[in-house]
PDB file of C-alpha atoms in Angstrom:
ATOM      1  CA  UNK A  32     -41.044 -24.708 157.320  1.00 63.00           C
ATOM      2  CA  UNK A  33     -43.671 -26.622 157.396  1.00 72.00           C
ATOM      3  CA  UNK A  34     -46.406 -24.407 157.480  1.00 74.00           C
ATOM      4  CA  UNK A  35     -48.777 -27.860 157.537  1.00 80.00           C
ATOM      5  CA  UNK A  36     -48.012 -28.607 160.849  1.00 84.00           C
ATOM      6  CA  UNK A  37     -47.121 -25.901 162.712  1.00 87.00           C
ATOM      7  CA  UNK A  38     -50.136 -25.641 165.368  1.00 88.00           C
ATOM      8  CA  UNK A  39     -48.546 -28.795 166.745  1.00 92.00           C
ATOM      9  CA  UNK A  40     -44.526 -27.672 166.860  1.00 93.00           C
ATOM     10  CA  UNK A  41     -43.543 -26.836 170.152  1.00 95.00           C
ATOM     11  CA  UNK A  42     -41.562 -23.490 170.718  1.00 95.00           C
ATOM     12  CA  UNK A  43     -38.612 -24.484 172.746  1.00 96.00           C
ATOM     13  CA  UNK A  44     -38.752 -23.149 176.210  1.00 95.00           C
ATOM     14  CA  UNK A  45     -36.605 -20.162 175.773  1.00 94.00           C
ATOM     15  CA  UNK A  46     -38.419 -18.553 173.349  1.00 94.00           C
ATOM     16  CA  UNK A  47     -42.004 -19.505 175.336  1.00 93.00           C
ATOM     17  CA  UNK A  48     -40.091 -18.013 178.844  1.00 92.00           C
ATOM     18  CA  UNK A  49     -38.763 -14.738 177.127  1.00 91.00           C
ATOM     19  CA  UNK A  50     -40.241 -12.979 174.062  1.00 91.00           C
ATOM     20  CA  UNK A  51     -42.426 -11.448 175.607  1.00 87.00           C
ATOM     21  CA  UNK A  52     -46.138  -9.950 174.294  1.00 88.00           C
ATOM     22  CA  UNK A  53     -49.326 -11.947 172.856  1.00 89.00           C
ATOM     23  CA  UNK A  54     -52.839 -11.003 172.492  1.00 91.00           C
ATOM     24  CA  UNK A  55     -54.819  -8.962 174.835  1.00 91.00           C
ATOM     25  CA  UNK A  56     -58.366  -7.424 174.438  1.00 93.00           C
ATOM     26  CA  UNK A  57     -60.304  -6.414 171.617  1.00 94.00           C
ATOM     27  CA  UNK A  58     -60.561  -3.029 169.960  1.00 93.00           C
ATOM     28  CA  UNK A  59     -63.809  -0.799 170.009  1.00 92.00           C
ATOM     29  CA  UNK A  60     -65.168  -2.089 166.453  1.00 92.00           C
ATOM     30  CA  UNK A  61     -63.950  -5.666 167.706  1.00 93.00           C
ATOM     31  CA  UNK A  62     -60.427  -5.950 166.337  1.00 93.00           C
ATOM     32  CA  UNK A  63     -57.892  -7.735 168.136  1.00 95.00           C
ATOM     33  CA  UNK A  64     -54.698  -6.256 170.619  1.00 95.00           C
ATOM     34  CA  UNK A  65     -51.286  -7.611 170.265  1.00 92.00           C
ATOM     35  CA  UNK A  66     -48.486  -6.066 172.338  1.00 90.00           C
ATOM     36  CA  UNK A  67     -44.773  -6.993 172.067  1.00 88.00           C
ATOM     37  CA  UNK A  68     -42.539  -5.561 174.799  1.00 85.00           C
ATOM     38  CA  UNK A  69     -39.329  -5.819 172.530  1.00 83.00           C
ATOM     39  CA  UNK A  70     -37.632  -3.338 175.292  1.00 82.00           C
ATOM     40  CA  UNK A  71     -36.615  -5.726 177.348  1.00 80.00           C
ATOM     41  CA  UNK A  72     -35.681  -8.505 174.663  1.00 85.00           C
ATOM     42  CA  UNK A  73     -32.716  -9.825 174.406  1.00 89.00           C
ATOM     43  CA  UNK A  74     -31.980 -10.946 170.553  1.00 86.00           C
ATOM     44  CA  UNK A  75     -28.842 -12.370 170.895  1.00 90.00           C
ATOM     45  CA  UNK A  76     -29.720 -14.056 174.054  1.00 91.00           C
ATOM     46  CA  UNK A  77     -32.228 -15.712 172.335  1.00 91.00           C
ATOM     47  CA  UNK A  78     -30.144 -17.293 169.202  1.00 90.00           C
ATOM     48  CA  UNK A  79     -27.673 -18.394 171.529  1.00 94.00           C
ATOM     49  CA  UNK A  80     -30.624 -20.399 173.276  1.00 94.00           C
ATOM     50  CA  UNK A  81     -32.687 -21.283 169.664  1.00 95.00           C
ATOM     51  CA  UNK A  82     -32.693 -20.950 166.323  1.00 94.00           C
ATOM     52  CA  UNK A  83     -33.662 -17.718 163.869  1.00 93.00           C
ATOM     53  CA  UNK A  84     -35.418 -20.830 161.854  1.00 94.00           C
ATOM     54  CA  UNK A  85     -37.884 -21.601 165.711  1.00 95.00           C
ATOM     55  CA  UNK A  86     -37.482 -17.803 165.990  1.00 92.00           C
ATOM     56  CA  UNK A  87     -39.672 -17.551 162.534  1.00 93.00           C
ATOM     57  CA  UNK A  88     -41.570 -20.778 162.954  1.00 94.00           C
ATOM     58  CA  UNK A  89     -42.609 -19.145 166.467  1.00 94.00           C
ATOM     59  CA  UNK A  90     -44.140 -16.259 165.278  1.00 91.00           C
ATOM     60  CA  UNK A  91     -45.239 -17.592 161.921  1.00 93.00           C
ATOM     61  CA  UNK A  92     -47.060 -19.528 164.822  1.00 94.00           C
ATOM     62  CA  UNK A  93     -48.481 -16.492 166.951  1.00 93.00           C
ATOM     63  CA  UNK A  94     -50.163 -15.901 163.313  1.00 91.00           C
ATOM     64  CA  UNK A  95     -52.079 -18.358 162.941  1.00 92.00           C
ATOM     65  CA  UNK A  96     -53.102 -17.938 165.659  1.00 93.00           C
ATOM     66  CA  UNK A  97     -53.995 -14.345 165.480  1.00 92.00           C
ATOM     67  CA  UNK A  98     -55.894 -14.786 162.166  1.00 93.00           C
ATOM     68  CA  UNK A  99     -58.095 -17.719 163.668  1.00 94.00           C
ATOM     69  CA  UNK A 100     -59.633 -15.451 166.384  1.00 95.00           C
ATOM     70  CA  UNK A 101     -59.875 -13.485 164.291  1.00 95.00           C
ATOM     71  CA  UNK A 102     -61.724 -15.186 162.230  1.00 96.00           C
ATOM     72  CA  UNK A 103     -63.377 -16.349 165.867  1.00 96.00           C
ATOM     73  CA  UNK A 104     -64.499 -12.409 166.289  1.00 95.00           C
ATOM     74  CA  UNK A 105     -66.028 -12.276 162.955  1.00 96.00           C
ATOM     75  CA  UNK A 106     -68.114 -15.304 163.403  1.00 96.00           C
ATOM     76  CA  UNK A 107     -69.081 -13.281 167.413  1.00 95.00           C
ATOM     77  CA  UNK A 108     -69.761 -10.316 165.704  1.00 95.00           C
ATOM     78  CA  UNK A 109     -71.313 -10.910 162.631  1.00 96.00           C
ATOM     79  CA  UNK A 110     -69.268  -8.516 160.436  1.00 95.00           C
ATOM     80  CA  UNK A 111     -66.048  -9.962 158.818  1.00 94.00           C
ATOM     81  CA  UNK A 112     -62.683  -8.959 161.179  1.00 93.00           C
ATOM     82  CA  UNK A 113     -59.247  -9.237 159.148  1.00 88.00           C
ATOM     83  CA  UNK A 114     -56.881  -5.870 161.017  1.00 86.00           C
ATOM     84  CA  UNK A 115     -55.707  -6.044 164.227  1.00 84.00           C
ATOM     85  CA  UNK A 116     -54.381  -3.428 166.598  1.00 85.00           C
ATOM     86  CA  UNK A 117     -50.006  -4.139 167.474  1.00 84.00           C
ATOM     87  CA  UNK A 118     -48.403  -2.160 170.298  1.00 81.00           C
ATOM     88  CA  UNK A 119     -44.547  -2.389 170.234  1.00 80.00           C
ATOM     89  CA  UNK A 120     -43.705  -1.497 173.579  1.00 79.00           C
ATOM     90  CA  UNK A 121     -39.570  -0.213 174.069  1.00 75.00           C
TER      91      UNK A 121
END
């Protein structure tokens, strides 16, 4: 995996279309809140259309974006924001 260029990497359409979730806001302390909809996910179907490496890159890219959001919130709030909240929907 080329971590240095993860921002420029484009995920396959099947991953963008069928892997649901993302950042949906912030909690009372300013930490980002993410959700992952895994109940309706068809991992077998996704892996027939995209590689495991693509799925890992996609998740790595999401983690990098979450880190950026934490940095932005830290600047905005004037305090260190290092954690987030994940909500898994089954």
